[in-house]
Amino acid sequence: MKESYIAAKERWAAKMAGKAKPLTRSKDRLPPGQRQVHNFPVLDLGVQPEVSLSNWALKIGGKVEIPLSLTWKDFLTLPQFTDVSDFHCVTTWSQFDMQFSGVSFFTIADLVKPTAAASHVFFKCYDGYSTNNPLDVCMDDDVLIAHSWNGKPLTKEHGGPARVIIPKRYAWKGAKFIREITFMDRDILGFWELRGYSNTADPWSEDRFSNAATPPPGFQSETAIY
Ligand SMILES: Nc1nc2c(c(=O)[nH]1)N[C@H]1C(S)=C(S)[C@@H](COP(=O)(O)O)O[C@H]1N2
Ligand SMILES: [Mo]
């Protein structure tokens, strides 16, 4: 087992036990090329699917020992987790100190038990959006499937009933309106990754677009299609 995984799980266990040290935030929290905003902009594909809680299900499968489909009630019965993180959108806005509550990715992984073959995770959403991440990016102490933001249920425009939060990646790597989580033995590209966005999406290295610091010719930006 990788040491980084064990260390992340240890940090997470401390958070779950309420024993995590308060985060000392560096002064330098704004990744290069970003500006801080104090509102919470909405970015979507122009569709905000209406999913009633009674119809909501989160399917989790692929390279796992125990595939599952969680109802809303099942989801809320799982151990609950609250964390504060910063949010960076590739369209250059960042918002600090976002408090999200929900279920940790670690909790989901412990339930379904990814097999040794699992190396990547593919996320599918109720609006047709998708995104992909390496498994080790998801297995971190700050990654969760959130149902609340700042103590209130996530609104539909921000991805309710539930959305994925991966603070160390640009926000497009976090699926709103989450519907399905598939553990994969290979990487497949999601919606924006197929359209010129970086597959790795690290805000600290301004890893915005695939193979180039600037958009490739003909690149359609997020905002252009809204
Ligand atoms: N299902 C879904 N998830 C999505 C998107 C989307 O269009 N559909 N947009 C992504 C992008 S590009 C960003 S920046 C964030 C925006 O989240 P927000 O609208 O809550 O700010 O969600 C990400 N997750
Ligand atoms: Mo975005």
Tab-separated table of C-alpha atoms and ligand atoms in Angstrom:
chain	number	residue	atom	x	y	z
A	1	MET	CA	0.000	0.000	0.000
A	2	LYS	CA	1.253	3.445	-0.817
A	3	GLU	CA	2.548	5.597	2.014
A	4	SER	CA	0.770	8.665	0.645
A	5	TYR	CA	-2.529	6.770	0.860
A	6	ILE	CA	-1.918	5.779	4.461
A	7	ALA	CA	-0.943	9.343	5.377
A	8	ALA	CA	-4.090	10.760	3.718
A	9	LYS	CA	-6.277	8.248	5.496
A	10	GLU	CA	-4.653	9.111	8.810
A	11	ARG	CA	-5.360	12.838	8.268
A	12	TRP	CA	-8.932	11.955	7.350
A	13	ALA	CA	-9.404	9.777	10.453
A	14	ALA	CA	-8.318	12.732	12.601
A	15	LYS	CA	-10.914	14.933	10.862
A	16	MET	CA	-13.617	12.309	11.368
A	17	ALA	CA	-12.736	12.092	15.055
A	18	GLY	CA	-12.875	15.885	15.367
A	19	LYS	CA	-9.208	15.830	16.283
A	20	ALA	CA	-7.714	17.440	13.207
A	21	LYS	CA	-5.530	20.437	13.947
A	22	PRO	CA	-7.060	23.648	12.644
A	23	LEU	CA	-5.743	24.117	9.157
A	24	THR	CA	-2.938	26.662	9.017
A	25	ARG	CA	-3.621	28.327	5.724
A	26	SER	CA	-0.665	29.869	4.004
A	27	LYS	CA	-1.028	33.482	2.922
A	28	ASP	CA	-0.392	32.255	-0.534
A	29	ARG	CA	-3.665	30.478	-1.169
A	30	LEU	CA	-4.440	31.880	-4.578
A	31	PRO	CA	-3.078	29.689	-7.374
A	32	PRO	CA	-1.373	31.506	-10.265
A	33	GLY	CA	-3.709	33.221	-12.731
A	34	GLN	CA	-6.701	33.084	-10.342
A	35	ARG	CA	-8.631	35.913	-8.660
A	36	GLN	CA	-10.560	35.595	-5.435
A	37	VAL	CA	-14.336	36.010	-5.590
A	38	HIS	CA	-16.814	36.191	-2.747
A	39	ASN	CA	-19.865	34.923	-4.556
A	40	PHE	CA	-20.364	31.386	-5.820
A	41	PRO	CA	-20.705	31.517	-9.620
A	42	VAL	CA	-22.661	28.799	-11.383
A	43	LEU	CA	-21.091	26.837	-14.216
A	44	ASP	CA	-23.029	24.133	-15.971
A	45	LEU	CA	-24.026	22.887	-19.392
A	46	GLY	CA	-27.210	24.928	-19.409
A	47	VAL	CA	-29.119	22.035	-17.869
A	48	GLN	CA	-29.896	21.756	-14.190
A	49	PRO	CA	-31.591	18.382	-13.919
A	50	GLU	CA	-34.552	18.034	-11.604
A	51	VAL	CA	-33.827	14.957	-9.495
A	52	SER	CA	-36.277	14.309	-6.674
A	53	LEU	CA	-34.795	12.784	-3.549
A	54	SER	CA	-37.139	9.819	-3.882
A	55	ASN	CA	-35.790	9.067	-7.373
A	56	TRP	CA	-32.174	9.878	-6.583
A	57	ALA	CA	-29.726	7.004	-6.602
A	58	LEU	CA	-25.952	6.871	-6.590
A	59	LYS	CA	-24.650	3.822	-8.376
A	60	ILE	CA	-21.115	2.719	-7.525
A	61	GLY	CA	-19.500	-0.072	-9.481
A	62	GLY	CA	-16.819	-1.160	-11.901
A	63	LYS	CA	-13.653	-2.699	-10.492
A	64	VAL	CA	-15.042	-3.196	-6.990
A	65	GLU	CA	-15.896	-6.207	-4.867
A	66	ILE	CA	-19.301	-4.927	-3.749
A	67	PRO	CA	-21.172	-2.810	-6.315
A	68	LEU	CA	-23.910	-0.723	-4.731
A	69	SER	CA	-26.755	1.589	-5.499
A	70	LEU	CA	-27.413	4.038	-2.682
A	71	THR	CA	-30.783	5.651	-2.103
A	72	TRP	CA	-30.893	9.146	-0.607
A	73	LYS	CA	-31.671	7.620	2.782
A	74	ASP	CA	-28.748	5.165	2.477
A	75	PHE	CA	-26.480	8.079	1.583
A	76	LEU	CA	-27.514	10.118	4.627
A	77	THR	CA	-27.115	7.100	6.899
A	78	LEU	CA	-23.428	6.782	6.023
A	79	PRO	CA	-20.870	8.458	8.322
A	80	GLN	CA	-21.110	12.188	7.710
A	81	PHE	CA	-18.104	14.405	7.078
A	82	THR	CA	-17.669	18.183	7.027
A	83	ASP	CA	-14.590	19.951	5.736
A	84	VAL	CA	-13.497	23.419	4.640
A	85	SER	CA	-11.598	23.859	1.410
A	86	ASP	CA	-10.814	26.323	-1.365
A	87	PHE	CA	-12.518	26.084	-4.753
A	88	HIS	CA	-10.712	26.933	-8.006
A	89	CYS	CA	-12.477	27.215	-11.345
A	90	VAL	CA	-10.435	27.127	-14.525
A	91	THR	CA	-12.257	30.257	-15.724
A	92	THR	CA	-9.963	32.031	-13.170
A	93	TRP	CA	-12.144	32.498	-10.100
A	94	SER	CA	-11.366	31.003	-6.717
A	95	GLN	CA	-13.405	31.038	-3.575
A	96	PHE	CA	-11.839	30.369	-0.191
A	97	ASP	CA	-13.210	28.582	2.860
A	98	MET	CA	-16.034	26.653	1.319
A	99	GLN	CA	-17.624	24.398	3.892
A	100	PHE	CA	-19.013	21.217	2.381
A	101	SER	CA	-20.720	18.340	4.190
A	102	GLY	CA	-21.500	14.902	2.900
A	103	VAL	CA	-19.814	11.520	2.655
A	104	SER	CA	-16.065	11.086	2.232
A	105	PHE	CA	-14.721	9.342	-0.801
A	106	PHE	CA	-12.831	7.100	1.641
A	107	THR	CA	-16.149	5.968	3.138
A	108	ILE	CA	-17.495	5.115	-0.322
A	109	ALA	CA	-14.311	3.201	-1.195
A	110	ASP	CA	-14.428	1.273	2.096
A	111	LEU	CA	-17.993	0.218	1.280
A	112	VAL	CA	-17.463	-0.994	-2.270
A	113	LYS	CA	-13.846	-2.173	-1.906
A	114	PRO	CA	-12.026	-1.308	-5.129
A	115	THR	CA	-10.104	-4.290	-6.484
A	116	ALA	CA	-6.352	-4.220	-7.128
A	117	ALA	CA	-7.160	-3.466	-10.786
A	118	ALA	CA	-8.815	-0.117	-9.977
A	119	SER	CA	-6.583	2.793	-10.989
A	120	HIS	CA	-9.049	5.496	-12.103
A	121	VAL	CA	-12.517	6.754	-11.296
A	122	PHE	CA	-15.136	7.896	-13.797
A	123	PHE	CA	-17.993	10.122	-12.622
A	124	LYS	CA	-21.331	10.383	-14.463
A	125	CYS	CA	-23.971	12.985	-13.758
A	126	TYR	CA	-27.705	13.506	-14.149
A	127	ASP	CA	-27.129	16.308	-16.689
A	128	GLY	CA	-25.024	14.140	-19.013
A	129	TYR	CA	-21.741	15.612	-17.776
A	130	SER	CA	-18.846	13.367	-16.853
A	131	THR	CA	-15.315	13.680	-15.529
A	132	ASN	CA	-12.426	11.388	-14.627
A	133	ASN	CA	-9.702	11.257	-11.983
A	134	PRO	CA	-6.930	8.911	-10.945
A	135	LEU	CA	-7.931	6.824	-7.924
A	136	ASP	CA	-5.132	8.257	-5.770
A	137	VAL	CA	-6.456	11.804	-6.371
A	138	CYS	CA	-9.859	10.690	-5.039
A	139	MET	CA	-8.369	8.839	-2.082
A	140	ASP	CA	-7.528	12.003	-0.176
A	141	ASP	CA	-8.624	13.397	3.170
A	142	ASP	CA	-10.465	16.361	1.608
A	143	VAL	CA	-12.476	14.596	-1.129
A	144	LEU	CA	-16.194	14.101	-0.577
A	145	ILE	CA	-19.614	13.709	-2.113
A	146	ALA	CA	-21.312	16.796	-0.713
A	147	HIS	CA	-25.006	17.351	-0.066
A	148	SER	CA	-24.595	20.644	1.819
A	149	TRP	CA	-22.688	23.858	1.439
A	150	ASN	CA	-22.173	26.188	4.414
A	151	GLY	CA	-24.682	24.182	6.432
A	152	LYS	CA	-27.507	24.311	3.892
A	153	PRO	CA	-28.615	21.699	1.369
A	154	LEU	CA	-26.858	22.189	-1.961
A	155	THR	CA	-29.068	24.095	-4.315
A	156	LYS	CA	-29.827	22.695	-7.715
A	157	GLU	CA	-27.616	25.212	-9.527
A	158	HIS	CA	-24.639	24.099	-7.436
A	159	GLY	CA	-25.186	20.451	-8.178
A	160	GLY	CA	-27.783	19.227	-5.694
A	161	PRO	CA	-28.841	16.737	-4.538
A	162	ALA	CA	-25.151	15.830	-4.334
A	163	ARG	CA	-21.854	16.731	-5.968
A	164	VAL	CA	-18.221	15.710	-5.791
A	165	ILE	CA	-15.637	18.059	-4.276
A	166	ILE	CA	-11.950	17.553	-5.104
A	167	PRO	CA	-10.267	20.667	-3.680
A	168	LYS	CA	-6.795	19.992	-5.106
A	169	ARG	CA	-8.062	20.013	-8.697
A	170	TYR	CA	-9.796	22.631	-10.840
A	171	ALA	CA	-13.500	22.505	-10.154
A	172	TRP	CA	-14.504	20.825	-13.417
A	173	LYS	CA	-13.015	17.617	-11.956
A	174	GLY	CA	-15.809	17.679	-9.353
A	175	ALA	CA	-19.064	16.304	-10.742
A	176	LYS	CA	-22.279	18.103	-9.856
A	177	PHE	CA	-25.592	16.156	-9.922
A	178	ILE	CA	-23.602	12.977	-9.306
A	179	ARG	CA	-25.291	9.815	-10.509
A	180	GLU	CA	-22.659	7.137	-10.957
A	181	ILE	CA	-19.130	6.428	-9.745
A	182	THR	CA	-17.249	3.789	-11.701
A	183	PHE	CA	-13.899	2.407	-10.619
A	184	MET	CA	-11.857	1.703	-13.749
A	185	ASP	CA	-8.712	-0.194	-14.647
A	186	ARG	CA	-7.820	2.529	-17.158
A	187	ASP	CA	-8.372	6.218	-17.737
A	188	ILE	CA	-11.157	7.491	-19.965
A	189	LEU	CA	-11.737	11.172	-20.592
A	190	GLY	CA	-14.775	13.075	-19.362
A	191	PHE	CA	-16.773	15.913	-20.907
A	192	TRP	CA	-14.264	18.779	-20.680
A	193	GLU	CA	-11.221	16.523	-20.881
A	194	LEU	CA	-12.449	15.510	-24.350
A	195	ARG	CA	-12.774	19.180	-25.284
A	196	GLY	CA	-9.277	20.451	-24.634
A	197	TYR	CA	-9.099	20.720	-20.863
A	198	SER	CA	-6.122	19.233	-19.082
A	199	ASN	CA	-6.548	15.705	-17.840
A	200	THR	CA	-4.556	16.447	-14.689
A	201	ALA	CA	-5.997	19.873	-13.784
A	202	ASP	CA	-3.587	21.014	-11.069
A	203	PRO	CA	-4.375	24.671	-10.177
A	204	TRP	CA	-0.906	25.256	-8.696
A	205	SER	CA	0.862	24.584	-11.971
A	206	GLU	CA	-1.829	26.323	-14.066
A	207	ASP	CA	-2.484	23.014	-15.674
A	208	ARG	CA	-5.589	24.254	-17.487
A	209	PHE	CA	-5.495	22.853	-21.001
A	210	SER	CA	-4.206	19.668	-22.517
A	211	ASN	CA	-0.694	19.867	-23.983
A	212	ALA	CA	-0.531	23.655	-23.902
A	213	ALA	CA	-0.604	26.606	-21.548
A	214	THR	CA	-3.030	28.327	-23.876
A	215	PRO	CA	-6.167	26.942	-25.472
A	216	PRO	CA	-5.605	24.972	-28.675
A	217	PRO	CA	-6.959	26.517	-31.918
A	218	GLY	CA	-10.692	26.079	-32.147
A	219	PHE	CA	-10.911	25.459	-28.431
A	220	GLN	CA	-14.356	26.132	-27.067
A	221	SER	CA	-14.194	27.537	-23.582
A	222	GLU	CA	-16.724	26.760	-20.905
A	223	THR	CA	-18.184	30.225	-20.978
A	224	ALA	CA	-18.477	30.253	-24.758
A	225	ILE	CA	-21.155	27.609	-24.756
A	226	TYR	CA	-23.343	29.025	-22.037
B	1	LIG	N1	-22.693	17.668	-13.708
B	1	LIG	C1	-21.894	18.726	-13.905
B	1	LIG	N2	-20.860	18.914	-13.069
B	1	LIG	C2	-20.048	19.974	-13.227
B	1	LIG	C3	-20.232	20.885	-14.301
B	1	LIG	C4	-21.334	20.648	-15.171
B	1	LIG	O1	-21.584	21.386	-16.145
B	1	LIG	N3	-22.151	19.569	-14.939
B	1	LIG	N4	-19.375	21.950	-14.453
B	1	LIG	C5	-18.055	21.841	-13.800
B	1	LIG	C6	-17.349	23.104	-13.780
B	1	LIG	S1	-16.617	23.562	-15.212
B	1	LIG	C7	-17.197	23.834	-12.621
B	1	LIG	S2	-16.237	25.213	-12.556
B	1	LIG	C8	-17.923	23.477	-11.389
B	1	LIG	C9	-18.809	24.637	-11.045
B	1	LIG	O2	-19.533	24.433	-9.880
B	1	LIG	P1	-20.564	25.587	-9.462
B	1	LIG	O3	-21.532	25.795	-10.599
B	1	LIG	O4	-21.208	25.105	-8.214
B	1	LIG	O5	-19.740	26.822	-9.242
B	1	LIG	O6	-18.717	22.304	-11.553
B	1	LIG	C10	-18.160	21.301	-12.376
B	1	LIG	N5	-19.028	20.147	-12.355
B	2	MO	MO	-15.188	25.401	-14.483
